[in-house]
DNA sequence: CTGAAAGCGCTTACAG
DNA sequence: CTGAAAGCGCTTACAG
């Protein structure tokens, strides 16, 4: 047990060859430079000692850590794990490892985390924490590291991003409700400093306009994407718009908060009020009533983000790109014909 | 933008001092060795250039990467994110960063991931992937790296672990059901190669025995902790034990599968069959009916795992420890009085 | 085909 | 209090 860590030099000494020869053998790309017989001897000895190249040392020498940092606002939010999975799946294929870090929503804390990641010499950063005007991205740009945002984007579009087509999701939702006869539809407006919150709001208004329902739109602020905020916003919506028959929640967590609110008031969904969420996060088909929501391909989003970052790593001059995934409305039991 | 990366040597050159002097200033622990006036000059210049020490180089020199690898079987399983969060929260306080990696359940793939992590010179590993007899742990032990398992443990107890007290959880569940008048209780037995599956099964049998119900216990295998497997296992249970009035699922996902099965057969929960899950994962209070389940402190579990690893990092000879967290039964709407 | 040497950016024991 | 030097484990341009 507890074998002493074997190095190139150690192996070379045992084999009576030069360390650089061993090094050449260990790298498949340079192995051909070494004689067959020596290659065999080296490989055998390396295996015998469980030799594992020290990637830190390699990183130091080559200036490439083969590490990509991923910063998340909150990994317990179910939309992020599939994104991370997608990122990992794709990057692993290319020899990169992910340094994941939860940083919360606070920009100072995020800056701290980015500094930690940069100190570890990550080759690139994928940020799921972007705000519409993001000082952390400025910091990354100053540091000269490749950056991509995922799920959210900046207004300035200084960096490439992979996002959901929010306008389309809202359009599908509104179309669905209007087809069911709804006319008074409330949108619980998500955080406006996030692209998702902002674009869903815009998309909602555009979709209403397309149906000629744009005068006096029903909007209620929901300052964070949480169940608690959703409950409070729904409470307010029911008071401010008593004639509303449908609620378009900022996301699924907010929609679950609406369920809490309705339940507390003895209102039924969808008989009294129809509800639509956003994200189709896991298990919203198992809640009661099963939630109608906008499905986003989160795993794919992660894969795309990884590809963008690989692209910018391969070509430092590659331009800024926005990859926009198309969502799909998943109709379940929380939406029904308009009452009365 | 895109400032050239500043180094100790570069700063020293600008300041006209020796690199080691700059190095001493950058480390608060050695700063006192340098004259006040020089300290001020160095600090100022470092700030001006946004100097960020290269931790890779430091790691190489000191032999400490300040990196802890965390290997997960599946980050989309909602029990793991809070564990990761707990680990990160605790390790961050001590200057460590987490290298997280999803490896799935396959041992070869896990071995590959561990090798990747070791090549990055992680100081320690936290494994959420442990099986009762785990070759990957053998590999880690051979490599001489500090290891701790979380959520699951090995039978051999070669390494420290943080686990839930499975026996107690099952005891609480059975007590609750018996108090409601249930006598025919089926356990959907989780994977037996995992400590959780094994110990819950044992705990179930012990709990039955404590109530004098141990003859002919109702057991149905549920080979994986998924909703699909839960549905199939529930289907089988209803056929094999038609007189059963309660089902103790292997975990919450399995319990959700039971809901699917009951719904498909037009059976009501809890009127026809009571269901208990395990984990109290997010949103199981929002499913219908709200799930009675055993709550595990997952965040705390992560914190404890981080502390165990820090302990073993501080004292390489520290003995093997098993930290067992006490669960709590959360009674909701999926359990009710025994029918008939 | 193989060897010898330099250097990535730090830390730290040794001088002075 | 500051400097000079060695070395962590690699990679790679240069010799031979």
mmCIF file of C-alpha atoms in Angstrom, chain A residues 137-270:
data_model
loop_
_atom_site.group_PDB
_atom_site.id
_atom_site.type_symbol
_atom_site.label_atom_id
_atom_site.label_comp_id
_atom_site.label_asym_id
_atom_site.label_seq_id
_atom_site.Cartn_x
_atom_site.Cartn_y
_atom_site.Cartn_z
ATOM 1 C CA UNK A 137 -17.498 39.078 -16.459
ATOM 2 C CA UNK A 138 -15.521 42.300 -16.652
ATOM 3 C CA UNK A 139 -13.062 40.787 -14.215
ATOM 4 C CA UNK A 140 -12.750 37.623 -16.300
ATOM 5 C CA UNK A 141 -12.211 39.627 -19.449
ATOM 6 C CA UNK A 142 -9.467 41.622 -17.746
ATOM 7 C CA UNK A 143 -7.807 38.407 -16.707
ATOM 8 C CA UNK A 144 -7.840 37.332 -20.327
ATOM 9 C CA UNK A 145 -9.504 33.988 -19.714
ATOM 10 C CA UNK A 146 -11.996 32.411 -22.117
ATOM 11 C CA UNK A 147 -15.549 32.852 -20.825
ATOM 12 C CA UNK A 148 -18.962 31.607 -21.802
ATOM 13 C CA UNK A 149 -22.257 32.095 -20.012
ATOM 14 C CA UNK A 150 -24.910 29.444 -19.817
ATOM 15 C CA UNK A 151 -28.635 29.676 -19.113
ATOM 16 C CA UNK A 152 -28.338 33.415 -18.625
ATOM 17 C CA UNK A 153 -26.676 36.084 -20.752
ATOM 18 C CA UNK A 154 -25.350 39.576 -20.474
ATOM 19 C CA UNK A 155 -27.028 42.510 -22.194
ATOM 20 C CA UNK A 156 -23.712 43.710 -23.549
ATOM 21 C CA UNK A 157 -23.022 40.379 -25.230
ATOM 22 C CA UNK A 158 -19.317 40.698 -24.547
ATOM 23 C CA UNK A 159 -19.043 36.930 -24.325
ATOM 24 C CA UNK A 160 -20.651 33.954 -26.029
ATOM 25 C CA UNK A 161 -23.631 32.346 -24.373
ATOM 26 C CA UNK A 162 -26.055 29.468 -24.558
ATOM 27 C CA UNK A 163 -29.560 30.414 -23.633
ATOM 28 C CA UNK A 164 -33.123 29.359 -23.981
ATOM 29 C CA UNK A 165 -35.339 31.206 -26.426
ATOM 30 C CA UNK A 166 -37.394 32.908 -23.741
ATOM 31 C CA UNK A 167 -39.638 34.795 -26.136
ATOM 32 C CA UNK A 168 -40.683 31.605 -27.828
ATOM 33 C CA UNK A 169 -41.413 29.877 -24.531
ATOM 34 C CA UNK A 170 -43.671 32.723 -23.451
ATOM 35 C CA UNK A 171 -45.313 32.826 -26.825
ATOM 36 C CA UNK A 172 -46.167 29.125 -26.620
ATOM 37 C CA UNK A 173 -47.506 29.525 -23.103
ATOM 38 C CA UNK A 174 -49.720 32.470 -23.949
ATOM 39 C CA UNK A 175 -50.951 30.806 -27.142
ATOM 40 C CA UNK A 176 -51.916 27.750 -25.126
ATOM 41 C CA UNK A 177 -53.833 29.779 -22.535
ATOM 42 C CA UNK A 178 -55.582 31.898 -25.113
ATOM 43 C CA UNK A 179 -56.628 28.745 -26.962
ATOM 44 C CA UNK A 180 -58.203 27.579 -23.702
ATOM 45 C CA UNK A 181 -60.219 30.769 -23.588
ATOM 46 C CA UNK A 182 -58.146 32.749 -21.099
ATOM 47 C CA UNK A 183 -57.991 36.513 -21.551
ATOM 48 C CA UNK A 184 -56.875 37.832 -18.182
ATOM 49 C CA UNK A 185 -53.450 36.285 -17.715
ATOM 50 C CA UNK A 186 -51.046 37.362 -14.977
ATOM 51 C CA UNK A 187 -47.310 37.056 -15.365
ATOM 52 C CA UNK A 188 -45.321 36.690 -12.158
ATOM 53 C CA UNK A 189 -42.288 38.597 -13.350
ATOM 54 C CA UNK A 190 -38.929 37.064 -12.428
ATOM 55 C CA UNK A 191 -35.836 39.042 -11.379
ATOM 56 C CA UNK A 192 -35.198 41.820 -13.870
ATOM 57 C CA UNK A 193 -31.438 41.823 -13.381
ATOM 58 C CA UNK A 194 -31.371 38.355 -14.935
ATOM 59 C CA UNK A 195 -31.763 37.888 -18.673
ATOM 60 C CA UNK A 196 -34.322 35.144 -18.102
ATOM 61 C CA UNK A 197 -36.572 37.354 -16.010
ATOM 62 C CA UNK A 198 -36.218 40.251 -18.368
ATOM 63 C CA UNK A 199 -36.749 38.359 -21.616
ATOM 64 C CA UNK A 200 -39.684 36.371 -20.276
ATOM 65 C CA UNK A 201 -41.345 39.620 -19.341
ATOM 66 C CA UNK A 202 -40.694 41.038 -22.811
ATOM 67 C CA UNK A 203 -41.838 37.815 -24.419
ATOM 68 C CA UNK A 204 -45.023 37.852 -22.387
ATOM 69 C CA UNK A 205 -45.886 41.368 -23.490
ATOM 70 C CA UNK A 206 -45.155 40.565 -27.131
ATOM 71 C CA UNK A 207 -47.250 37.434 -26.985
ATOM 72 C CA UNK A 208 -50.157 39.361 -25.469
ATOM 73 C CA UNK A 209 -49.825 41.943 -28.216
ATOM 74 C CA UNK A 210 -49.989 39.236 -30.853
ATOM 75 C CA UNK A 211 -53.399 38.334 -29.469
ATOM 76 C CA UNK A 212 -54.525 41.916 -29.093
ATOM 77 C CA UNK A 213 -54.460 41.648 -25.315
ATOM 78 C CA UNK A 214 -51.644 44.101 -24.668
ATOM 79 C CA UNK A 215 -53.551 46.910 -23.020
ATOM 80 C CA UNK A 216 -53.188 46.937 -19.251
ATOM 81 C CA UNK A 217 -51.164 43.727 -18.966
ATOM 82 C CA UNK A 218 -51.271 42.032 -15.572
ATOM 83 C CA UNK A 219 -47.778 41.997 -14.096
ATOM 84 C CA UNK A 220 -46.722 41.163 -10.555
ATOM 85 C CA UNK A 221 -43.111 41.268 -9.466
ATOM 86 C CA UNK A 222 -41.593 38.106 -8.131
ATOM 87 C CA UNK A 223 -38.151 39.216 -7.015
ATOM 88 C CA UNK A 224 -36.560 35.791 -6.779
ATOM 89 C CA UNK A 225 -36.973 32.377 -8.377
ATOM 90 C CA UNK A 226 -38.109 30.618 -5.239
ATOM 91 C CA UNK A 227 -41.172 28.852 -4.040
ATOM 92 C CA UNK A 228 -41.596 31.358 -1.194
ATOM 93 C CA UNK A 229 -41.409 34.351 -3.504
ATOM 94 C CA UNK A 230 -43.831 32.611 -5.844
ATOM 95 C CA UNK A 231 -46.327 32.126 -3.088
ATOM 96 C CA UNK A 232 -46.145 35.774 -2.068
ATOM 97 C CA UNK A 233 -46.405 36.965 -5.658
ATOM 98 C CA UNK A 234 -49.406 34.741 -6.272
ATOM 99 C CA UNK A 235 -51.058 36.088 -3.115
ATOM 100 C CA UNK A 236 -50.592 39.571 -4.458
ATOM 101 C CA UNK A 237 -51.797 38.639 -7.932
ATOM 102 C CA UNK A 238 -55.043 37.206 -6.608
ATOM 103 C CA UNK A 239 -55.720 40.427 -4.757
ATOM 104 C CA UNK A 240 -54.720 42.808 -7.522
ATOM 105 C CA UNK A 241 -56.304 40.893 -10.371
ATOM 106 C CA UNK A 242 -59.296 39.012 -8.914
ATOM 107 C CA UNK A 243 -60.671 38.417 -12.405
ATOM 108 C CA UNK A 244 -57.497 36.728 -13.649
ATOM 109 C CA UNK A 245 -58.008 33.136 -14.709
ATOM 110 C CA UNK A 246 -54.445 32.095 -15.484
ATOM 111 C CA UNK A 247 -50.979 32.680 -14.079
ATOM 112 C CA UNK A 248 -47.739 32.450 -15.980
ATOM 113 C CA UNK A 249 -45.096 31.875 -13.336
ATOM 114 C CA UNK A 250 -41.492 33.049 -13.784
ATOM 115 C CA UNK A 251 -40.313 29.467 -13.420
ATOM 116 C CA UNK A 252 -41.322 26.108 -11.934
ATOM 117 C CA UNK A 253 -40.298 26.945 -8.388
ATOM 118 C CA UNK A 254 -42.452 30.034 -8.569
ATOM 119 C CA UNK A 255 -45.272 27.880 -9.936
ATOM 120 C CA UNK A 256 -44.973 25.556 -6.942
ATOM 121 C CA UNK A 257 -45.304 28.640 -4.766
ATOM 122 C CA UNK A 258 -48.522 29.447 -6.612
ATOM 123 C CA UNK A 259 -49.827 26.008 -5.718
ATOM 124 C CA UNK A 260 -49.080 26.793 -2.071
ATOM 125 C CA UNK A 261 -50.930 30.073 -2.341
ATOM 126 C CA UNK A 262 -53.974 28.591 -4.069
ATOM 127 C CA UNK A 263 -54.160 25.733 -1.620
ATOM 128 C CA UNK A 264 -54.043 28.098 1.335
ATOM 129 C CA UNK A 265 -56.998 30.000 -0.135
ATOM 130 C CA UNK A 266 -59.006 26.945 -1.044
ATOM 131 C CA UNK A 267 -58.752 27.682 -4.765
ATOM 132 C CA UNK A 268 -58.468 24.856 -7.261
ATOM 133 C CA UNK A 269 -56.047 24.504 -10.123
ATOM 134 C CA UNK A 270 -56.934 24.467 -12.979
#
